[in-house]
């Protein structure tokens, strides 16, 4: 991915925060997932009065993508912070989201943790989840 591609992905993650439904935490997260065929899919965190029923932005994006026929992914951008404020910190994906990503993405999968279009961390899935749980050893993933 070149710098422009990364910027675009970061911008989509930032934009997706606007669609978050987070009345309980007031913490809005946006995710932008780039699929193998170049489709860009976004997700936002969606909370619920029954707290555990809510879903993180990253998994919202991955599950939407898979449910629409995508199985190969190139990169993910994530941005999160207090509602209506720019991020104060790098919002790291939670363990459950990383485990879900590991189902479809290899260890070299690119993850961008975005504060702004020009301020982000670039990590690999293996940096964040070096020992994912797996049953199928030879997954056919990108
Ligand atoms: N959240 C995400 O959307 N992604 C993460 O990786 C961690 C946390 C959401 C869940 C909840 O709606 C809010 O952030 C506060 O935890």
Coordinates of N, CA, C and O and ligand atoms in Angstrom, one line a residue:
X1 N 0.9 -1.2 0.0 CA 0.0 0.0 0.0 C 0.9 1.2 0.0 O 1.8 1.3 0.8
X2 N 0.5 2.2 -0.8 CA 1.3 3.4 -0.8 C 0.7 4.4 0.2 O -0.4 4.2 0.8
X3 N 1.3 5.6 0.3 CA 0.9 6.6 1.3 C -0.5 7.0 1.1 O -1.3 7.3 2.0
X4 N -0.9 7.2 -0.2 CA -2.2 7.7 -0.5 C -3.3 6.6 -0.1 O -4.4 7.0 0.4
X5 N -3.0 5.4 -0.4 CA -3.9 4.3 0.0 C -4.1 4.3 1.5 O -5.2 4.1 2.0
X6 N -3.0 4.5 2.2 CA -3.1 4.4 3.7 C -3.9 5.6 4.2 O -4.8 5.5 5.1
X7 N -3.7 6.8 3.6 CA -4.4 8.0 4.0 C -5.9 7.8 3.8 O -6.8 8.2 4.6
X8 N -6.3 7.2 2.6 CA -7.7 6.9 2.3 C -8.3 6.0 3.3 O -9.4 6.2 3.8
X9 N -7.6 4.9 3.6 CA -8.1 4.0 4.6 C -8.3 4.6 6.0 O -9.3 4.4 6.7
X10 N -7.3 5.4 6.4 CA -7.4 6.2 7.6 C -8.6 7.1 7.7 O -9.3 7.2 8.6
X11 N -8.8 7.8 6.6 CA -9.9 8.8 6.5 C -11.2 8.0 6.6 O -12.2 8.5 7.3
X12 N -11.3 6.8 6.0 CA -12.6 6.1 6.1 C -12.8 5.6 7.6 O -14.0 5.6 8.0
X13 N -11.8 5.2 8.3 CA -11.9 4.8 9.6 C -12.4 6.0 10.5 O -13.3 5.8 11.3
X14 N -11.8 7.1 10.3 CA -12.2 8.3 11.0 C -13.7 8.7 10.8 O -14.4 8.9 11.7
X15 N -14.0 8.6 9.5 CA -15.4 8.9 9.1 C -16.4 7.9 9.7 O -17.5 8.3 10.1
X16 N -16.0 6.6 9.8 CA -16.9 5.6 10.3 C -17.3 5.8 11.8 O -18.3 5.4 12.2
X17 N -16.4 6.6 12.5 CA -16.7 6.9 13.9 C -18.1 7.6 14.0 O -18.8 7.5 15.0
X18 N -18.4 8.4 13.0 CA -19.6 9.2 13.0 C -20.9 8.3 13.1 O -21.9 8.7 13.5
X19 N -20.8 7.1 12.6 CA -21.9 6.2 12.6 C -22.0 5.2 13.8 O -22.8 4.4 13.9
X20 N -21.0 5.4 14.7 CA -21.0 4.6 15.9 C -22.3 4.8 16.8 O -22.8 6.0 16.8
X21 N -22.8 3.8 17.4 CA -23.9 4.0 18.4 C -23.3 3.6 19.7 O -23.1 2.4 20.0
X22 N -22.9 4.6 20.5 CA -22.2 4.4 21.7 C -22.7 5.2 22.9 O -22.0 6.0 23.5
X23 N -24.0 5.1 23.2 CA -24.6 6.0 24.2 C -24.2 5.6 25.6 O -24.3 6.4 26.6
X24 N -23.6 4.4 25.8 CA -23.2 3.9 27.1 C -21.8 4.3 27.5 O -21.5 4.7 28.6
X25 N -20.9 4.1 26.5 CA -19.5 4.4 26.8 C -19.1 5.8 26.3 O -18.1 6.4 26.8
X26 N -19.9 6.4 25.4 CA -19.5 7.6 24.7 C -18.1 7.5 24.1 O -17.4 8.6 24.0
X27 N -17.7 6.3 23.7 CA -16.4 6.1 23.1 C -16.7 5.6 21.7 O -17.3 4.5 21.5
X28 N -16.4 6.3 20.7 CA -16.8 5.9 19.3 C -15.6 5.4 18.6 O -14.5 6.0 18.6
X29 N -15.8 4.3 17.8 CA -14.7 3.7 17.1 C -15.2 3.5 15.7 O -16.3 3.1 15.4
X30 N -14.3 3.7 14.8 CA -14.5 3.4 13.3 C -13.4 2.5 12.8 O -12.3 2.5 13.2
X31 N -13.8 1.6 11.9 CA -12.9 0.7 11.3 C -13.1 0.7 9.8 O -14.2 0.8 9.3
X32 N -12.0 0.6 9.0 CA -12.1 0.5 7.6 C -11.2 -0.7 7.1 O -10.1 -0.8 7.5
X33 N -11.9 -1.6 6.4 CA -11.3 -2.9 6.0 C -11.1 -2.9 4.5 O -12.1 -2.7 3.8
X34 N -9.9 -3.1 4.1 CA -9.7 -3.2 2.6 C -9.6 -4.7 2.2 O -8.8 -5.5 2.8
X35 N -10.5 -5.1 1.3 CA -10.6 -6.5 0.9 C -9.6 -6.8 -0.2 O -9.0 -5.9 -0.8
X36 N -9.4 -8.1 -0.4 CA -8.4 -8.5 -1.5 C -8.8 -8.0 -2.8 O -7.9 -7.7 -3.6
X37 N -10.1 -7.8 -3.1 CA -10.4 -7.3 -4.4 C -10.6 -5.7 -4.5 O -11.1 -5.2 -5.4
X38 N -10.1 -5.1 -3.4 CA -10.1 -3.6 -3.4 C -11.3 -3.0 -2.9 O -11.4 -1.7 -2.8
X39 N -12.3 -3.7 -2.4 CA -13.5 -3.2 -1.8 C -13.2 -2.6 -0.4 O -12.4 -3.2 0.3
X40 N -13.7 -1.5 -0.1 CA -13.5 -0.9 1.2 C -14.8 -1.0 2.0 O -15.9 -0.5 1.6
X41 N -14.7 -1.6 3.2 CA -15.9 -1.9 4.0 C -15.6 -1.2 5.4 O -14.6 -1.4 6.0
X42 N -16.6 -0.5 5.9 CA -16.4 0.2 7.1 C -17.3 -0.5 8.2 O -18.3 -1.1 7.9
X43 N -16.9 -0.2 9.4 CA -17.7 -0.7 10.6 C -17.6 0.3 11.7 O -16.6 1.1 11.8
X44 N -18.6 0.3 12.6 CA -18.6 1.2 13.8 C -19.0 0.4 15.0 O -19.7 -0.7 14.8
X45 N -18.6 0.8 16.2 CA -19.1 0.1 17.3 C -20.6 0.3 17.6 O -21.1 1.5 17.4
X46 N -21.3 -0.7 17.9 CA -22.8 -0.6 18.1 C -23.1 -1.2 19.5 O -22.9 -2.4 19.7
X47 N -23.4 -0.4 20.4 CA -23.6 -0.8 21.8 C -25.1 -1.2 22.0 O -26.0 -1.0 21.1
X48 N -25.4 -1.8 23.2 CA -26.7 -2.2 23.5 C -26.9 -2.1 25.0 O -26.0 -2.2 25.8
X49 N -28.2 -1.9 25.4 CA -28.5 -1.7 26.8 C -28.1 -3.0 27.6 O -27.7 -2.9 28.7
X50 N -28.1 -4.1 26.9 CA -27.5 -5.3 27.5 C -26.1 -5.3 27.0 O -25.8 -5.8 25.9
X51 N -25.2 -4.8 27.8 CA -23.8 -4.4 27.4 C -23.1 -5.5 26.5 O -22.5 -5.1 25.5
X52 N -23.1 -6.8 26.9 CA -22.3 -7.7 26.1 C -22.9 -8.0 24.7 O -22.2 -8.5 23.9
X53 N -24.1 -7.5 24.5 CA -24.7 -7.7 23.1 C -24.1 -6.7 22.1 O -24.2 -6.9 20.9
X54 N -23.4 -5.7 22.6 CA -22.8 -4.7 21.7 C -21.6 -5.3 20.9 O -21.1 -6.4 21.2
X55 N -21.2 -4.6 19.8 CA -20.1 -5.2 19.0 C -19.1 -4.1 18.7 O -19.5 -2.9 18.4
X56 N -17.8 -4.5 18.7 CA -16.8 -3.5 18.3 C -16.8 -3.2 16.8 O -17.3 -4.0 16.0
X57 N -16.2 -2.1 16.5 CA -16.2 -1.6 15.1 C -15.5 -2.6 14.2 O -15.9 -2.8 13.0
X58 N -14.4 -3.1 14.6 CA -13.6 -4.0 13.8 C -14.4 -5.3 13.4 O -14.4 -5.7 12.2
X59 N -15.0 -5.9 14.4 CA -15.8 -7.1 14.1 C -17.0 -6.8 13.3 O -17.5 -7.6 12.4
X60 N -17.6 -5.6 13.5 CA -18.8 -5.2 12.6 C -18.3 -5.2 11.2 O -19.0 -5.7 10.3
X61 N -17.1 -4.7 10.9 CA -16.6 -4.6 9.5 C -16.3 -6.0 9.0 O -16.7 -6.3 7.9
X62 N -15.6 -6.8 9.8 CA -15.2 -8.1 9.3 C -16.4 -9.0 9.1 O -16.5 -9.7 8.0
X63 N -17.4 -9.0 10.0 CA -18.6 -9.9 9.8 C -19.4 -9.4 8.6 O -19.9 -10.2 7.9
X64 N -19.5 -8.1 8.5 CA -20.3 -7.6 7.3 C -19.6 -8.1 6.0 O -20.2 -8.5 5.1
X65 N -18.2 -7.9 6.0 CA -17.5 -8.3 4.8 C -17.7 -9.8 4.5 O -18.0 -10.1 3.3
X66 N -17.5 -10.6 5.5 CA -17.6 -12.1 5.2 C -19.0 -12.4 4.8 O -19.2 -13.2 3.9
X67 N -20.0 -11.8 5.4 CA -21.4 -12.1 5.1 C -21.8 -11.6 3.7 O -22.8 -11.9 3.2
X68 N -20.9 -10.8 3.1 CA -21.1 -10.3 1.7 C -20.1 -10.9 0.8 O -19.8 -10.4 -0.3
X69 N -19.5 -12.1 1.2 CA -18.7 -12.9 0.2 C -17.2 -12.6 0.2 O -16.5 -13.2 -0.6
X70 N -16.7 -11.7 1.1 CA -15.3 -11.5 1.1 C -14.6 -12.4 2.1 O -15.1 -12.6 3.3
X71 N -13.5 -13.0 1.7 CA -12.7 -13.8 2.6 C -11.2 -13.4 2.7 O -10.5 -13.9 3.6
X72 N -10.8 -12.6 1.8 CA -9.4 -12.2 1.7 C -9.3 -10.7 2.1 O -10.1 -9.9 1.6
X73 N -8.4 -10.3 2.9 CA -8.3 -8.9 3.4 C -6.8 -8.5 3.3 O -5.9 -9.2 3.6
X74 N -6.7 -7.2 3.0 CA -5.3 -6.6 2.9 C -4.9 -5.8 4.1 O -3.8 -5.8 4.5
X75 N -5.8 -5.0 4.6 CA -5.5 -4.0 5.6 C -6.7 -3.6 6.4 O -7.8 -3.6 5.9
X76 N -6.4 -3.1 7.6 CA -7.5 -2.6 8.5 C -7.0 -1.3 9.1 O -5.8 -1.2 9.5
X77 N -7.8 -0.3 9.1 CA -7.5 0.9 9.9 C -8.6 1.1 11.0 O -9.8 0.8 10.8
X78 N -8.1 1.5 12.2 CA -9.0 1.7 13.3 C -8.8 3.1 13.9 O -7.6 3.5 14.1
X79 N -9.9 3.7 14.3 CA -9.7 5.0 15.0 C -10.8 5.1 16.1 O -11.9 4.8 15.8
X80 N -10.4 5.5 17.3 CA -11.4 5.6 18.3 C -11.0 6.7 19.4 O -9.8 7.0 19.6
X81 N -12.1 7.2 20.0 CA -11.9 8.2 21.1 C -13.2 8.6 21.6 O -14.3 8.1 21.2
X82 N -13.1 9.6 22.5 CA -14.4 10.1 23.1 C -15.3 10.7 22.0 O -14.8 11.3 21.1
X83 N -16.6 10.5 22.1 CA -17.5 10.9 21.1 C -17.3 12.4 20.8 O -17.1 13.2 21.7
X84 N -17.4 12.7 19.5 CA -17.3 14.0 19.0 C -15.9 14.7 19.2 O -15.8 15.9 19.1
X85 N -14.9 13.9 19.6 CA -13.6 14.5 19.8 C -12.6 13.7 19.0 O -12.8 12.5 18.8
X86 N -11.5 14.3 18.5 CA -10.5 13.6 17.8 C -9.8 12.6 18.8 O -9.8 12.9 20.0
X87 N -9.3 11.5 18.4 CA -8.6 10.6 19.3 C -7.5 11.2 20.1 O -6.7 11.9 19.6
X88 N -7.5 10.9 21.4 CA -6.4 11.4 22.3 C -5.3 10.4 22.2 O -4.1 10.7 22.4
X89 N -5.6 9.1 22.0 CA -4.6 8.0 22.0 C -4.8 7.1 20.8 O -5.8 7.2 20.1
X90 N -3.9 6.2 20.6 CA -4.0 5.2 19.6 C -5.0 4.2 20.2 O -4.7 3.7 21.3
X91 N -6.0 3.9 19.5 CA -7.1 2.9 20.0 C -6.7 1.5 19.5 O -7.0 1.2 18.3
X92 N -6.2 0.7 20.3 CA -5.7 -0.6 19.9 C -6.9 -1.6 19.8 O -7.8 -1.5 20.7
X93 N -6.9 -2.4 18.8 CA -8.0 -3.4 18.7 C -8.0 -4.4 19.9 O -7.0 -4.8 20.4
X94 N -9.2 -4.7 20.4 CA -9.3 -5.6 21.5 C -8.9 -7.1 21.1 O -8.9 -7.4 19.9
X95 N -8.7 -7.9 22.1 CA -8.3 -9.3 21.8 C -9.3 -10.1 21.0 O -8.9 -10.9 20.1
X96 N -10.6 -9.9 21.2 CA -11.6 -10.6 20.5 C -11.6 -10.2 19.0 O -11.7 -11.1 18.1
X97 N -11.4 -9.0 18.7 CA -11.3 -8.5 17.3 C -10.1 -9.1 16.7 O -10.1 -9.5 15.5
X98 N -9.0 -9.1 17.4 CA -7.7 -9.7 16.8 C -7.9 -11.2 16.5 O -7.5 -11.7 15.5
X99 N -8.6 -11.9 17.4 CA -8.8 -13.3 17.2 C -9.7 -13.5 15.9 O -9.5 -14.4 15.1
X100 N -10.7 -12.7 15.8 CA -11.6 -12.8 14.6 C -10.8 -12.4 13.3 O -10.9 -13.1 12.3
X101 N -9.9 -11.4 13.4 CA -9.1 -11.1 12.2 C -8.2 -12.3 11.9 O -8.0 -12.6 10.7
X102 N -7.7 -13.0 12.9 CA -6.7 -14.1 12.6 C -7.4 -15.3 11.9 O -6.7 -16.1 11.4
X103 N -8.7 -15.3 12.0 CA -9.4 -16.4 11.2 C -9.3 -16.2 9.7 O -9.3 -17.2 9.0
X104 N -9.2 -15.0 9.3 CA -9.2 -14.7 7.8 C -7.9 -14.0 7.3 O -7.7 -13.9 6.1
X105 N -7.1 -13.6 8.2 CA -5.9 -12.8 7.8 C -4.6 -13.5 8.3 O -4.6 -14.0 9.4
X106 N -3.6 -13.4 7.5 CA -2.3 -13.9 7.9 C -1.5 -13.0 8.9 O -1.9 -11.9 9.1
X107 N -0.4 -13.5 9.3 CA 0.4 -12.8 10.4 C 1.0 -11.5 9.8 O 1.2 -10.6 10.6
X108 N 1.1 -11.4 8.5 CA 1.6 -10.1 7.9 C 0.6 -9.1 7.6 O 0.8 -8.0 7.1
X109 N -0.7 -9.4 8.0 CA -1.8 -8.5 7.7 C -1.5 -7.1 8.4 O -1.1 -7.0 9.5
X110 N -1.7 -6.0 7.6 CA -1.4 -4.7 8.0 C -2.6 -4.1 8.8 O -3.7 -4.0 8.4
X111 N -2.2 -3.5 10.0 CA -3.2 -2.8 10.8 C -2.7 -1.4 11.1 O -1.5 -1.2 11.5
X112 N -3.5 -0.4 10.8 CA -3.1 1.0 11.0 C -4.0 1.5 12.2 O -5.2 1.5 12.1
X113 N -3.4 2.0 13.2 CA -4.1 2.6 14.4 C -4.0 4.1 14.2 O -2.9 4.7 14.3
X114 N -5.1 4.7 14.0 CA -5.2 6.0 13.4 C -5.6 7.1 14.4 O -6.7 7.0 15.0
X115 N -4.8 8.1 14.6 CA -5.2 9.3 15.3 C -5.7 10.3 14.3 O -6.7 11.0 14.6
X116 N -5.0 10.4 13.2 CA -5.4 11.3 12.1 C -4.9 10.7 10.8 O -4.1 9.7 10.9
X117 N -5.2 11.3 9.7 CA -4.8 10.8 8.4 C -3.2 10.8 8.3 O -2.7 10.0 7.5
X118 N -2.6 11.6 9.1 CA -1.1 11.6 9.0 C -0.4 11.1 10.3 O 0.8 11.1 10.4
X119 N -1.2 10.8 11.3 CA -0.6 10.3 12.6 C -1.2 8.9 12.9 O -2.4 8.8 13.3
X120 N -0.4 7.9 12.6 CA -1.0 6.5 12.8 C 0.2 5.6 13.1 O 1.4 5.9 12.8
X121 N -0.1 4.5 13.8 CA 0.8 3.4 14.0 C 0.6 2.4 12.9 O -0.6 2.0 12.6
X122 N 1.7 1.8 12.4 CA 1.5 0.7 11.4 C 2.1 -0.6 12.1 O 3.2 -0.7 12.4
X123 N 1.2 -1.5 12.3 CA 1.5 -2.8 13.0 C 1.1 -4.0 12.1 O 0.2 -3.8 11.2
X124 N 1.6 -5.1 12.4 CA 1.2 -6.3 11.7 C 0.3 -7.1 12.7 O 0.5 -7.0 13.9
X125 N -0.5 -8.0 12.2 CA -1.4 -8.8 13.0 C -0.5 -9.6 14.0 O -0.8 -9.7 15.2
X126 N 0.6 -10.1 13.5 CA 1.5 -10.9 14.4 C 2.1 -10.0 15.6 O 2.4 -10.6 16.6
X127 N 2.2 -8.7 15.4 CA 2.7 -7.9 16.5 C 1.6 -7.8 17.6 O 2.0 -7.7 18.8
X128 N 0.4 -7.8 17.2 CA -0.7 -7.6 18.2 C -1.2 -8.9 18.8 O -1.7 -8.9 19.9
X129 N -1.2 -9.9 18.0 CA -1.6 -11.3 18.4 C -0.7 -12.3 17.9 O -0.9 -13.0 16.9
X130 N 0.4 -12.5 18.6 CA 1.5 -13.4 18.1 C 1.1 -14.9 18.2 O 1.6 -15.7 17.4
X131 N 0.2 -15.2 19.0 CA -0.2 -16.7 19.2 C -1.7 -16.8 19.2 O -2.3 -17.2 20.2
X132 N -2.3 -16.7 18.1 CA -3.7 -16.8 18.0 C -4.1 -18.2 18.2 O -3.4 -19.2 17.8
X133 N -5.3 -18.4 18.7 CA -5.9 -19.8 18.8 C -6.3 -20.2 17.4 O -6.9 -19.5 16.6
X134 N -5.9 -21.5 17.1 CA -6.3 -22.0 15.8 C -6.5 -23.5 15.9 O -5.8 -24.2 16.7
X135 N -7.4 -24.1 15.1 CA -7.6 -25.5 15.0 C -7.1 -26.0 13.7 O -6.4 -27.0 13.5
X136 N -7.5 -25.2 12.6 CA -7.1 -25.6 11.3 C -5.7 -25.0 11.0 O -5.5 -23.7 11.1
X137 N -4.7 -25.8 10.9 CA -3.3 -25.3 10.7 C -3.0 -24.7 9.4 O -2.3 -23.7 9.3
X138 N -3.6 -25.2 8.3 CA -3.3 -24.8 7.0 C -4.5 -24.0 6.4 O -5.3 -24.5 5.6
X139 N -4.7 -22.8 6.9 CA -5.8 -22.0 6.4 C -5.4 -21.4 5.1 O -4.3 -21.0 4.9
X140 N -6.4 -21.3 4.2 CA -6.2 -20.7 2.9 C -6.5 -19.2 2.9 O -7.5 -18.8 2.5
X141 N -5.6 -18.5 3.5 CA -5.8 -17.1 3.7 C -4.7 -16.3 2.9 O -3.6 -16.8 2.7
X142 N -5.1 -15.0 2.6 CA -4.2 -14.2 1.8 C -2.8 -14.0 2.5 O -2.8 -13.7 3.7
Ligands
LIG1 N1 -14.5 -0.9 21.0 C1 -14.3 -1.1 19.7 O1 -15.2 -0.8 18.9 N2 -13.2 -1.7 19.3 C2 -12.2 -2.2 20.1 O2 -11.2 -2.8 19.6 C3 -12.3 -1.9 21.5 C4 -13.5 -1.3 22.0 C5 -15.7 -0.3 21.5 C6 -16.6 -1.2 22.3 C7 -17.4 -0.3 23.1 O3 -18.5 0.1 22.3 C8 -16.5 1.0 23.3 O4 -15.5 0.8 22.3 C9 -15.9 1.1 24.6 O5 -15.3 -0.1 25.1

